[in-house]
Coordinates of C-alpha atoms in Angstrom, one line a residue:
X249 CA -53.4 -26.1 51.0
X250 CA -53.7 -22.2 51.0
X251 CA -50.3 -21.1 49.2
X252 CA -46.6 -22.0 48.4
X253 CA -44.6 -20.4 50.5
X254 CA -41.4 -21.5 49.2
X255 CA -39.4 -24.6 47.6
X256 CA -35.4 -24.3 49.0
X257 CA -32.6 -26.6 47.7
X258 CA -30.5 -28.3 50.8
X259 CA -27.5 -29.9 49.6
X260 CA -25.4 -31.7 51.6
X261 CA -21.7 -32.2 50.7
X262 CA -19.9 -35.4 51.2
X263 CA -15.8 -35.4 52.8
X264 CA -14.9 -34.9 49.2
X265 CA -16.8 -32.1 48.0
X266 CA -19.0 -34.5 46.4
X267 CA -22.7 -34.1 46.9
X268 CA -23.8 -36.3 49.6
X269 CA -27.9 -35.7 49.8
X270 CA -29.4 -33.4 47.5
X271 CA -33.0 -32.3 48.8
X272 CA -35.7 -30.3 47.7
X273 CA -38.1 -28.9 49.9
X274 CA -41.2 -27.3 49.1
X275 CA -43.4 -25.5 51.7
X276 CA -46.5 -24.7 51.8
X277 CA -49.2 -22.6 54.4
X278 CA -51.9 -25.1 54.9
X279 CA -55.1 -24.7 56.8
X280 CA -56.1 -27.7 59.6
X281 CA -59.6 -29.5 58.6
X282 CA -59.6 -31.9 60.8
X283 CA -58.0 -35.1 62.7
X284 CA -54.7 -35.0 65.0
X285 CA -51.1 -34.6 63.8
X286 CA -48.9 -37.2 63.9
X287 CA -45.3 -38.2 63.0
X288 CA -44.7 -40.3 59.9
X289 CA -41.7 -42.5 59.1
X290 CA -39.9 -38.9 58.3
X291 CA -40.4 -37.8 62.0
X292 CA -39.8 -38.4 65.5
X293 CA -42.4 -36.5 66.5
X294 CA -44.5 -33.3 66.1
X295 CA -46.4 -30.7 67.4
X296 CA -48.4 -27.9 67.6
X297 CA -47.0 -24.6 68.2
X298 CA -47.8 -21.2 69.3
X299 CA -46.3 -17.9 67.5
X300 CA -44.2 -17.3 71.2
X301 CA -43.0 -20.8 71.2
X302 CA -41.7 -21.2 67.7
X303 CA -39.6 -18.0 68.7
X304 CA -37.8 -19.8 71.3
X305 CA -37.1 -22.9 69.4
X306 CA -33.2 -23.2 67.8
X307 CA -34.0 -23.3 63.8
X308 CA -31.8 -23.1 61.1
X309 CA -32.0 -19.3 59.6
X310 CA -34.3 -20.6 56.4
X311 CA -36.5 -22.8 58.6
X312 CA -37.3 -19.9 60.6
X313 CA -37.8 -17.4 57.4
X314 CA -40.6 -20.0 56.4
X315 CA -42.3 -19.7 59.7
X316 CA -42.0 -15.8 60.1
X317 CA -43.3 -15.7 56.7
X318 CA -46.3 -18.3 57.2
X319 CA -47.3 -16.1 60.2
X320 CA -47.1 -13.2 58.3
X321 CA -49.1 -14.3 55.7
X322 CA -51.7 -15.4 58.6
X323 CA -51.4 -11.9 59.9
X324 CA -49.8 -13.1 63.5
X325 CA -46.1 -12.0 62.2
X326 CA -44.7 -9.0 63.5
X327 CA -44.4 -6.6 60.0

């Protein structure tokens, strides 16, 4: 791990205004060492990107804050 780059609350309403799912996620800027990525019992899949690629994948707004601010931190973000 190299830094925390953030920790968002995604809550999740039920019909009722009643919380449904209540998540925290925490993100941090990690550095590869080794081995191949693979998707756990949390994924379907995943995969390595490239800076141009991430920028034509459809992201929610705060996923894509993390990333831009990841690759800024990396120095490969525009500034």
């Amino acid at each position: 791990m190299v830094d925390l780059l953030g920790v968002f609350d995604r809550i999740v309403p039920d019909g009722t205004k009643r919380t449904l799912y209540h998540y925290v996620l925490i993100d941090f800027l990690c550095q590869k060492i080794g081995g191949d990525i693979l998707a756990a019992a949390d994924a379907a899949d995943a995969a390595w990107f490239t800076p141009n690629e991430v920028a034509q994948l459809s992201l929610a707004e705060d996923t894509a804050g993390v990333i831009r601010t990841a690759l800024q931190r990396c120095g490969l973000g525009s500034h």
